[in-house]
Tab-separated table of C-alpha atoms in Angstrom:
chain	number	residue	atom	x	y	z
A	61	MET	CA	-0.020	-0.494	0.264
A	62	SER	CA	1.231	3.210	-1.148
A	63	ILE	CA	1.417	5.913	1.088
A	64	GLU	CA	-1.049	8.198	-0.976
A	65	ASP	CA	-2.939	5.289	-0.720
A	66	LEU	CA	-3.105	5.079	2.765
A	67	LEU	CA	-3.187	9.148	2.950
A	68	GLU	CA	-6.821	8.716	0.484
A	69	VAL	CA	-8.130	5.731	2.954
A	70	LEU	CA	-7.157	7.687	6.622
A	71	GLY	CA	-8.242	11.254	4.867
A	72	ASN	CA	-12.849	9.750	4.740
A	73	PRO	CA	-13.763	11.388	8.010
A	74	THR	CA	-16.249	7.701	9.250
A	75	ARG	CA	-13.302	4.940	7.478
A	76	LEU	CA	-10.506	6.770	10.133
A	77	LYS	CA	-13.770	6.618	13.221
A	78	ILE	CA	-14.351	2.877	11.832
A	79	LEU	CA	-10.492	2.170	12.427
A	80	ARG	CA	-10.304	3.965	15.590
A	81	SER	CA	-13.519	2.052	17.292
A	82	LEU	CA	-11.032	-1.393	15.595
A	83	ALA	CA	-8.157	-0.506	17.636
A	84	ASP	CA	-10.946	-1.297	20.860
A	85	GLY	CA	-11.446	-4.662	19.602
A	86	PRO	CA	-13.240	-7.078	16.584
A	87	LYS	CA	-17.104	-5.472	16.318
A	88	TYR	CA	-19.648	-6.555	13.739
A	89	LEU	CA	-21.692	-4.418	11.318
A	90	LEU	CA	-24.605	-3.372	13.975
A	91	GLU	CA	-21.803	-2.625	16.180
A	92	LEU	CA	-20.443	-0.152	14.594
A	93	ALA	CA	-23.306	1.058	12.702
A	94	ARG	CA	-25.003	1.783	16.103
A	95	GLU	CA	-21.610	3.798	17.550
A	96	LEU	CA	-21.172	5.920	15.197
A	97	ASP	CA	-24.633	6.653	14.019
A	98	LEU	CA	-24.538	5.455	10.845
A	99	SER	CA	-26.236	2.938	8.466
A	100	GLU	CA	-25.095	-0.294	8.298
A	101	PRO	CA	-24.997	0.151	4.337
A	102	ALA	CA	-23.173	3.176	5.174
A	103	ILE	CA	-20.577	1.550	7.658
A	104	LEU	CA	-20.317	-1.669	4.503
A	105	LYS	CA	-19.323	0.416	2.166
A	106	HIS	CA	-15.861	1.116	4.308
A	107	LEU	CA	-15.418	-1.878	5.854
A	108	ILE	CA	-15.038	-3.122	2.335
A	109	ILE	CA	-12.735	-0.135	0.945
A	110	LEU	CA	-10.530	-1.522	3.775
A	111	GLU	CA	-10.417	-4.604	3.413
A	112	ARG	CA	-9.468	-4.966	0.442
A	113	TYR	CA	-6.707	-1.960	1.096
A	114	GLY	CA	-6.089	-5.649	3.905
A	115	LEU	CA	-6.391	-2.650	6.956
A	116	ILE	CA	-8.616	-5.375	8.268
A	117	SER	CA	-9.700	-8.598	8.297
A	118	SER	CA	-12.838	-10.526	8.839
A	119	PHE	CA	-13.670	-14.112	11.097
A	120	LYS	CA	-17.386	-15.763	12.357
A	121	ARG	CA	-18.017	-15.953	15.223
A	122	ASP	CA	-21.564	-17.753	16.600
A	123	SER	CA	-24.472	-15.831	18.547
A	124	LYS	CA	-26.216	-16.170	21.098
A	125	THR	CA	-29.401	-14.328	20.323
A	126	GLY	CA	-29.176	-15.509	16.060
A	127	PRO	CA	-26.881	-16.690	13.436
A	128	PRO	CA	-22.980	-16.299	13.637
A	129	ARG	CA	-21.985	-12.864	13.166
A	130	LYS	CA	-18.540	-11.298	11.482
A	131	TYR	CA	-16.788	-9.536	13.398
A	132	TYR	CA	-14.561	-6.787	11.692
A	133	TYR	CA	-10.467	-6.439	13.662
A	134	LEU	CA	-7.826	-4.711	12.467
A	135	LYS	CA	-5.156	-6.338	10.698
A	136	THR	CA	-1.702	-4.869	9.775
A	137	GLY	CA	-0.057	-2.039	12.673
A	138	PHE	CA	2.169	1.050	11.117
A	139	THR	CA	3.155	4.421	11.670
A	140	VAL	CA	3.063	7.420	9.254
A	141	ASP	CA	5.208	10.334	9.308
A	142	VAL	CA	4.404	13.416	7.399
A	143	GLY	CA	6.231	16.620	8.774
A	144	PHE	CA	5.974	19.652	6.051
A	145	THR	CA	7.294	22.988	5.454
A	146	ASP	CA	8.956	25.583	3.115
A	147	GLY	CA	11.209	23.621	1.218
A	148	LEU	CA	10.500	19.859	2.546
A	149	PHE	CA	7.985	17.152	2.161
A	150	ASP	CA	8.534	14.181	3.836
A	151	ILE	CA	5.905	11.315	4.629
A	152	SER	CA	7.687	8.367	6.227
A	153	ILE	CA	5.513	4.492	6.621
A	154	ARG	CA	6.583	1.929	8.426
A	155	ARG	CA	5.525	-1.297	10.391
A	156	LEU	CA	5.030	-0.962	13.312
A	157	GLU	CA	8.209	-2.941	14.853
A	158	GLU	CA	8.677	-6.941	15.759
A	159	PRO	CA	11.222	-7.456	17.230
A	160	VAL	CA	12.145	-4.456	18.839
A	161	CYS	CA	14.850	-2.139	18.272
A	162	GLU	CA	17.949	-2.206	20.846
A	163	GLU	CA	17.095	1.367	21.742
A	164	VAL	CA	14.000	-0.149	23.389
A	165	GLU	CA	15.068	-3.330	24.591
A	166	SER	CA	15.003	-2.867	28.594
A	167	ILE	CA	11.149	-1.560	28.423
A	168	ALA	CA	10.197	-5.018	26.510
A	169	GLU	CA	11.914	-6.643	29.302
A	170	GLU	CA	10.108	-4.365	32.178
A	171	LEU	CA	6.826	-5.256	30.015
A	172	GLN	CA	7.569	-9.652	29.829
A	173	ARG	CA	8.268	-9.147	34.186
A	174	VAL	CA	5.066	-7.023	34.534
A	175	LYS	CA	3.695	-10.002	32.608
A	176	ARG	CA	4.447	-12.465	35.230
A	177	ILE	CA	2.801	-10.795	38.599
A	178	LYS	CA	0.538	-12.697	39.558
A	179	ASN	CA	-1.513	-9.923	41.715
A	180	CYS	CA	-3.392	-7.709	39.417
A	181	VAL	CA	-3.651	-5.419	41.358
A	182	GLU	CA	0.627	-4.973	41.553
A	183	ALA	CA	0.273	-5.223	37.567
A	184	VAL	CA	-1.891	-2.298	36.670
A	185	GLU	CA	0.131	-0.687	38.486
A	186	LYS	CA	2.803	-1.374	36.670
A	187	VAL	CA	1.156	-1.355	33.292
A	188	ALA	CA	0.297	1.854	33.865
A	189	ALA	CA	3.569	3.440	34.794
A	190	LEU	CA	4.654	1.084	31.428
A	191	SER	CA	2.225	3.408	29.851
A	192	GLU	CA	3.360	6.628	30.942
A	193	LEU	CA	7.038	6.044	30.373
A	194	ILE	CA	6.168	4.631	26.617
A	195	ASP	CA	3.991	7.949	26.121
A	196	ARG	CA	7.204	10.190	27.493
A	197	GLU	CA	9.962	8.296	25.018
A	198	LEU	CA	7.022	9.546	21.800
A	199	PHE	CA	6.474	12.502	23.029
A	200	LYS	CA	10.105	13.127	23.624
A	201	LEU	CA	10.838	11.453	19.759
A	202	ARG	CA	8.540	13.340	18.375
A	203	ARG	CA	9.772	16.765	19.847
A	204	LYS	CA	12.730	16.159	18.345
A	205	GLU	CA	11.411	14.630	14.251
A	206	ALA	CA	9.755	18.418	14.573
A	207	SER	CA	13.268	19.808	14.743
A	208	LEU	CA	14.986	17.538	12.494
A	209	LEU	CA	12.705	18.564	9.563
A	210	ALA	CA	13.438	21.847	10.291
A	211	LEU	CA	16.376	21.743	10.584
A	212	LYS	CA	16.447	19.532	7.688
A	213	SER	CA	14.113	22.556	5.870
A	214	GLU	CA	16.933	24.812	6.635
A	215	ILE	CA	19.559	22.741	4.886
A	216	TYR	CA	16.996	23.173	1.863
A	217	ARG	CA	16.537	26.492	1.768
A	218	TYR	CA	19.878	27.782	1.749
A	219	LEU	CA	20.917	24.458	-0.728
A	220	GLY	CA	18.949	26.324	-3.130
A	221	GLU	CA	20.832	29.491	-2.635
A	222	LEU	CA	23.835	27.539	-2.597
A	223	LEU	CA	22.486	26.429	-6.380
A	224	GLU	CA	21.579	29.725	-8.043
A	225	ARG	CA	25.102	30.405	-7.713
A	226	PHE	CA	25.949	26.543	-9.823
A	227	CYS	CA	22.696	26.635	-11.856
A	228	GLU	CA	20.705	29.076	-14.793
A	229	THR	CA	17.572	27.126	-15.366
A	230	TYR	CA	15.433	25.351	-13.004
A	231	LEU	CA	15.626	21.596	-14.023
A	232	GLU	CA	19.269	22.075	-13.499
A	233	ARG	CA	18.558	23.493	-9.704
A	234	LYS	CA	16.478	20.483	-9.299
A	235	ILE	CA	18.692	18.071	-10.655
A	236	ALA	CA	21.809	19.096	-9.035
A	237	GLU	CA	18.851	19.272	-5.531
A	238	TRP	CA	17.811	15.713	-5.879
A	239	MET	CA	21.351	14.548	-6.444
A	240	ILE	CA	23.000	16.140	-3.596
A	241	LEU	CA	20.167	15.263	-0.711
A	242	SER	CA	18.297	12.004	-2.126
A	243	GLN	CA	18.627	9.024	0.210
A	244	SER	CA	17.581	6.404	-2.511
A	245	ARG	CA	20.205	7.213	-5.950
A	246	GLU	CA	18.745	4.265	-7.154
A	247	ARG	CA	15.534	5.651	-7.583
A	248	LEU	CA	16.683	9.065	-8.792
A	249	LEU	CA	16.875	8.751	-12.968
A	250	GLU	CA	13.302	7.439	-12.369
A	251	GLU	CA	11.773	9.785	-9.844
A	252	VAL	CA	13.355	12.452	-11.662
A	253	LYS	CA	12.094	11.904	-15.335
A	254	THR	CA	7.968	11.462	-13.926
A	255	ALA	CA	8.440	14.477	-11.700
A	256	LEU	CA	10.047	16.726	-14.563
A	257	ASN	CA	8.889	15.045	-17.073
A	258	ILE	CA	12.438	14.975	-19.188
A	259	SER	CA	13.995	12.613	-21.018
A	260	ASP	CA	16.760	10.398	-20.472
A	261	THR	CA	18.673	12.327	-22.852
A	262	GLU	CA	18.264	15.344	-21.592
A	263	PHE	CA	19.164	14.581	-18.696
A	264	LYS	CA	22.417	12.525	-18.872
A	265	LEU	CA	22.950	16.100	-20.416
A	266	ILE	CA	22.768	18.086	-17.528
A	267	VAL	CA	23.956	15.898	-14.986
A	268	GLU	CA	27.133	16.342	-17.486
A	269	LYS	CA	26.981	20.244	-17.521
A	270	LEU	CA	26.901	19.656	-13.684
A	271	ARG	CA	29.428	18.212	-13.051
A	272	SER	CA	31.574	20.477	-14.730
A	273	LYS	CA	30.453	23.315	-12.216
A	274	ILE	CA	30.100	21.240	-9.529
A	275	PRO	CA	32.376	18.114	-7.972
A	276	TYR	CA	30.173	17.049	-5.419
A	277	ILE	CA	28.260	15.715	-8.085
A	278	ASP	CA	31.222	14.106	-10.127
A	279	ARG	CA	30.903	10.807	-7.112
A	280	PHE	CA	27.526	9.559	-8.679
A	281	THR	CA	27.450	7.339	-11.546
A	282	ILE	CA	24.911	7.615	-13.221
B	213	MET	CA	-6.638	22.367	12.911
B	214	SER	CA	-7.665	19.197	13.779
B	215	ILE	CA	-6.146	15.988	12.836
B	216	GLU	CA	-9.025	14.067	10.478
B	217	ASP	CA	-9.049	17.736	9.161
B	218	LEU	CA	-5.563	17.380	8.046
B	219	LEU	CA	-6.123	13.665	7.049
B	220	GLU	CA	-9.034	15.101	5.450
B	221	VAL	CA	-7.154	17.655	3.032
B	222	LEU	CA	-3.801	15.115	2.604
B	223	GLY	CA	-6.248	12.433	1.732
B	224	ASN	CA	-7.199	14.126	-2.095
B	225	PRO	CA	-3.954	13.115	-4.241
B	226	THR	CA	-4.730	16.405	-6.236
B	227	ARG	CA	-3.732	18.557	-3.420
B	228	LEU	CA	-0.938	15.772	-1.718
B	229	LYS	CA	0.378	16.660	-5.622
B	230	ILE	CA	-0.041	20.407	-5.023
B	231	LEU	CA	1.821	20.481	-1.709
B	232	ARG	CA	4.496	18.389	-2.628
B	233	SER	CA	5.257	20.927	-5.596
B	234	LEU	CA	4.515	23.723	-3.665
B	235	ALA	CA	7.603	22.232	-0.787
B	236	ASP	CA	10.049	23.516	-3.782
B	237	GLY	CA	9.090	27.125	-3.600
B	238	PRO	CA	5.867	29.160	-4.668
B	239	LYS	CA	4.426	28.192	-8.083
B	240	TYR	CA	1.518	30.496	-9.490
B	241	LEU	CA	-1.304	28.284	-10.834
B	242	LEU	CA	-0.843	28.162	-14.758
B	243	GLU	CA	2.602	26.224	-13.693
B	244	LEU	CA	0.789	23.672	-11.167
B	245	ALA	CA	-1.011	23.086	-13.819
B	246	ARG	CA	1.027	22.215	-16.236
B	247	GLU	CA	3.278	20.424	-14.290
B	248	LEU	CA	0.381	17.996	-12.701
B	249	ASP	CA	-1.148	18.134	-15.863
B	250	LEU	CA	-4.484	19.606	-14.717
B	251	SER	CA	-6.914	22.570	-15.757
B	252	GLU	CA	-6.514	25.946	-13.247
B	253	PRO	CA	-9.667	25.902	-12.183
B	254	ALA	CA	-9.788	22.452	-11.028
B	255	ILE	CA	-6.107	23.221	-8.982
B	256	LEU	CA	-7.221	26.486	-8.478
B	257	LYS	CA	-10.314	24.309	-6.702
B	258	HIS	CA	-7.651	22.679	-4.011
B	259	LEU	CA	-6.196	26.152	-3.675
B	260	ILE	CA	-8.778	27.707	-2.240
B	261	ILE	CA	-9.483	25.141	0.562
B	262	LEU	CA	-5.475	24.668	1.195
B	263	GLU	CA	-5.298	28.251	1.685
B	264	ARG	CA	-8.284	28.377	3.989
B	265	TYR	CA	-7.413	25.687	6.200
B	266	GLY	CA	-4.007	28.047	6.564
B	267	LEU	CA	-1.912	25.690	5.116
B	268	ILE	CA	-0.489	27.256	2.118
B	269	SER	CA	-0.892	31.467	1.424
B	270	SER	CA	-0.049	33.663	-1.415
B	271	PHE	CA	1.618	36.661	-2.685
B	272	LYS	CA	1.674	38.844	-5.620
B	273	ARG	CA	4.818	39.535	-7.900
B	274	ASP	CA	4.901	41.428	-10.665
B	275	SER	CA	5.821	39.555	-14.615
B	276	LYS	CA	7.294	40.460	-17.018
B	277	THR	CA	5.685	39.369	-19.861
B	278	GLY	CA	2.166	40.459	-18.475
B	279	PRO	CA	-0.331	40.976	-15.590
B	280	PRO	CA	1.578	40.196	-11.811
B	281	ARG	CA	0.970	36.285	-10.882
B	282	LYS	CA	-0.363	35.577	-8.119
B	283	TYR	CA	1.706	32.771	-6.242
B	284	TYR	CA	1.296	30.869	-4.119
B	285	TYR	CA	3.809	28.733	-1.220
B	286	LEU	CA	3.825	25.884	1.626
B	287	LYS	CA	2.715	28.823	4.543
B	288	THR	CA	2.874	26.109	7.726
B	289	GLY	CA	5.693	24.090	8.668
B	290	PHE	CA	4.817	20.869	11.068
B	291	THR	CA	4.650	16.568	11.081
B	292	VAL	CA	1.701	14.734	11.758
B	293	ASP	CA	2.386	11.133	13.427
B	294	VAL	CA	-0.064	8.229	12.591
B	295	GLY	CA	0.506	4.814	14.265
B	296	PHE	CA	-2.500	2.065	14.288
B	297	THR	CA	-2.504	-1.346	15.306
B	298	ASP	CA	-5.146	-4.336	17.568
B	299	GLY	CA	-5.398	-2.502	20.462
B	300	LEU	CA	-3.973	1.396	19.558
B	301	PHE	CA	-4.985	4.005	17.543
B	302	ASP	CA	-2.081	6.870	18.418
B	303	ILE	CA	-2.063	9.777	16.492
B	304	SER	CA	-0.154	12.869	16.969
B	305	ILE	CA	0.289	16.809	14.951
B	306	ARG	CA	3.633	18.849	15.903
B	307	ARG	CA	4.416	21.949	14.599
B	308	LEU	CA	8.724	22.126	13.498
B	309	GLU	CA	10.273	23.094	16.388
B	310	GLU	CA	11.672	26.633	16.062
B	311	PRO	CA	14.285	26.615	17.930
B	312	VAL	CA	15.211	23.121	17.995
B	313	CYS	CA	15.503	20.807	21.221
B	314	GLU	CA	19.075	20.020	22.856
B	315	GLU	CA	19.265	17.210	21.747
B	316	VAL	CA	19.766	18.313	17.732
B	317	GLU	CA	21.278	21.799	18.739
B	318	SER	CA	25.016	20.050	17.628
B	319	ILE	CA	23.632	19.223	14.198
B	320	ALA	CA	21.940	22.847	14.825
B	321	GLU	CA	25.703	24.729	15.390
B	322	GLU	CA	26.991	22.643	12.587
B	323	LEU	CA	24.897	23.726	10.048
B	324	GLN	CA	25.565	27.772	11.083
B	325	ARG	CA	29.208	27.078	10.800
B	326	VAL	CA	28.252	25.470	7.058
B	327	LYS	CA	26.958	28.431	6.512
B	328	ARG	CA	30.008	30.819	7.389
B	329	ILE	CA	31.640	28.264	4.660
B	330	LYS	CA	32.876	31.168	2.054
B	331	ASN	CA	33.896	28.036	-0.391
B	332	CYS	CA	30.774	27.606	-2.627
B	333	VAL	CA	31.706	23.701	-3.844
B	334	GLU	CA	32.983	22.588	0.374
B	335	ALA	CA	29.772	23.973	1.589
B	336	VAL	CA	27.899	22.294	-1.155
B	337	GLU	CA	30.032	18.607	0.283
B	338	LYS	CA	29.127	19.823	3.796
B	339	VAL	CA	25.588	20.478	3.175
B	340	ALA	CA	25.244	17.639	2.115
B	341	ALA	CA	26.829	15.081	4.599
B	342	LEU	CA	25.308	17.007	7.284
B	343	SER	CA	21.479	16.004	4.942
B	344	GLU	CA	22.407	12.460	5.039
B	345	LEU	CA	23.375	12.693	9.397
B	346	ILE	CA	19.466	14.002	9.970
B	347	ASP	CA	18.588	11.514	7.839
B	348	ARG	CA	19.858	8.282	9.302
B	349	GLU	CA	18.678	9.968	12.951
B	350	LEU	CA	15.473	10.351	11.691
B	351	PHE	CA	15.446	6.725	10.583
B	352	LYS	CA	16.168	5.689	13.899
B	353	LEU	CA	14.127	7.660	15.270
B	354	ARG	CA	11.420	6.164	13.152
B	355	ARG	CA	12.034	2.846	13.681
B	356	LYS	CA	12.159	3.385	18.238
B	357	GLU	CA	8.974	4.739	17.450
B	358	ALA	CA	7.296	1.653	15.563
B	359	SER	CA	8.945	0.008	18.126
B	360	LEU	CA	7.841	1.915	20.870
B	361	LEU	CA	4.099	1.820	19.322
B	362	ALA	CA	4.445	-2.284	18.613
B	363	LEU	CA	5.408	-2.075	22.587
B	364	LYS	CA	2.244	0.237	24.070
B	365	SER	CA	-0.337	-1.971	21.955
B	366	GLU	CA	1.276	-4.837	23.806
B	367	ILE	CA	0.316	-2.978	26.850
B	368	TYR	CA	-2.991	-1.887	25.583
B	369	ARG	CA	-4.104	-5.881	24.808
B	370	TYR	CA	-2.806	-7.203	28.265
B	371	LEU	CA	-4.446	-4.571	30.601
B	372	GLY	CA	-7.338	-6.303	28.860
B	373	GLU	CA	-6.900	-9.704	29.562
B	374	LEU	CA	-6.039	-8.355	33.381
B	375	LEU	CA	-9.142	-5.665	33.612
B	376	GLU	CA	-11.649	-8.632	33.219
B	377	ARG	CA	-11.041	-10.002	36.239
B	378	PHE	CA	-12.286	-6.439	37.377
B	379	CYS	CA	-14.957	-5.160	34.959
B	380	GLU	CA	-17.951	-6.733	34.249
B	381	THR	CA	-19.126	-4.786	31.701
B	382	TYR	CA	-17.550	-2.900	28.271
B	383	LEU	CA	-18.155	0.349	29.662
B	384	GLU	CA	-16.649	-0.378	32.788
B	385	ARG	CA	-13.555	-1.990	31.168
B	386	LYS	CA	-13.723	0.707	28.510
B	387	ILE	CA	-13.234	3.618	31.631
B	388	ALA	CA	-11.097	1.599	33.879
B	389	GLU	CA	-8.426	1.453	30.399
B	390	TRP	CA	-8.594	5.087	29.869
B	391	MET	CA	-8.082	5.845	33.415
B	392	ILE	CA	-5.246	4.142	33.860
B	393	LEU	CA	-4.383	4.762	30.545
B	394	SER	CA	-5.166	8.466	29.457
B	395	GLN	CA	-2.512	11.059	29.842
B	396	SER	CA	-5.410	14.031	29.935
B	397	ARG	CA	-6.634	13.256	33.322
B	398	GLU	CA	-8.436	16.915	33.175
B	399	ARG	CA	-9.997	15.978	29.716
B	400	LEU	CA	-10.722	12.060	30.377
B	401	LEU	CA	-14.280	12.998	31.433
B	402	GLU	CA	-15.421	14.974	28.560
B	403	GLU	CA	-13.813	12.498	26.204
B	404	VAL	CA	-16.089	9.368	27.959
B	405	LYS	CA	-19.256	10.686	27.892
B	406	THR	CA	-18.902	11.574	24.290
B	407	ALA	CA	-17.211	8.453	23.423
B	408	LEU	CA	-19.271	6.330	24.906
B	409	ASN	CA	-22.505	8.602	25.638
B	410	ILE	CA	-23.081	8.252	28.853
B	411	SER	CA	-24.153	10.914	31.161
B	412	ASP	CA	-22.043	12.162	34.060
B	413	THR	CA	-24.389	10.411	36.722
B	414	GLU	CA	-23.473	6.611	35.120
B	415	PHE	CA	-19.916	7.458	34.503
B	416	LYS	CA	-19.355	8.493	38.309
B	417	LEU	CA	-21.495	5.429	39.926
B	418	ILE	CA	-18.949	3.069	37.513
B	419	VAL	CA	-15.765	5.212	38.992
B	420	GLU	CA	-17.140	4.139	42.644
B	421	LYS	CA	-17.580	1.119	41.623
B	422	LEU	CA	-14.423	0.652	40.020
B	423	ARG	CA	-12.448	2.277	42.470
B	424	SER	CA	-13.876	-0.491	45.185
B	425	LYS	CA	-11.864	-2.648	43.464
B	426	ILE	CA	-8.771	-1.210	42.019
B	427	PRO	CA	-7.378	0.012	43.687
B	428	TYR	CA	-5.409	1.839	41.619
B	429	ILE	CA	-7.923	4.018	39.900
B	430	ASP	CA	-8.662	5.629	43.816
B	431	ARG	CA	-6.085	7.577	43.121
B	432	PHE	CA	-7.883	9.753	41.039
B	433	THR	CA	-10.524	12.803	41.672
B	434	ILE	CA	-13.281	13.054	39.497
């Protein structure tokens, strides 16, 4: 699923409410319709879209009062990070990490210890403390992310100023920018060609020109 | 601007393309229409929406070939973080931090040093290195975020199991969960009342019941 698709799915307020509600646990159609105060067909329409994108799935469970019920549940776990400002548009999508990365291993170990506590009341207290710790870490991390993106934006702007001395056209400047800042150089050519709507030949010509002016560009093989 | 509004704005593929393009620098209507291969009215419709939400703004600049042109540009900078999985739905929105937080101060200082370099070619190299460093930091940070959210989700699930021993009804369990895990306790009552559609009296009754069973709940004044 692409980031664009995901943002489109999340961009619908009803779908967002359905996902939020299912994060609480599996639910059947009538339950969702009551909770969101919408008709069953209105909800079903969105459930089909969410299922098609692989965000939710369903299972049948017997009901005491009637025929088996179809329950929907959240299927995948992931994070989406969007950052944008003057000079920067940054979107990333990640699956929730399992197993966890080394930096949070101590928290993961503590959670396993808590799970072995026999006294339920004590376990509830420890779980609350652990949840608070995670929220504090997330808060710090997102502050740091916002700061890094602010700096990245400043770098883009400054590089733009620098490149004005080397580049004569908009195309030249864009290609130079991409070569200097792009992370995945393999995808570079395709991206540039699509975004700027230029041919392979034109691209190579500009790169040659840039090479003669900016030694840094020289190190990339196209 | 609420997170729901923002996701709705970003959920439209054309608006996303416009924002991405404006992150590159100010542009006028015809330029955007050509770049995105859409009619001017089609683009304008979205520009009006983006401007209404305060994401973009405009200024007039003289043109050499005709009347002054209206340029649109990105106005605000922010990050959006979405994380969801079974048991967890987490969305946060932050303004890009200015001034930067302590943890990235050394990178900010390095950027100021780079800006004082007189030799343009050397400055380009340093800027590229700094940009790479920031991208590495962002990558690590988002891995950590995904791990923390995976743990948070595990905590939610485990707390759900624990609470089944104390709680008889869905309402009881939801309120207990919120009291134990909610970050902003002041907003708690309003949130619960809206989300579960219950009265103040009913809420207080359930809290009293929970207090007698889970000492942890006892510490909150409602």
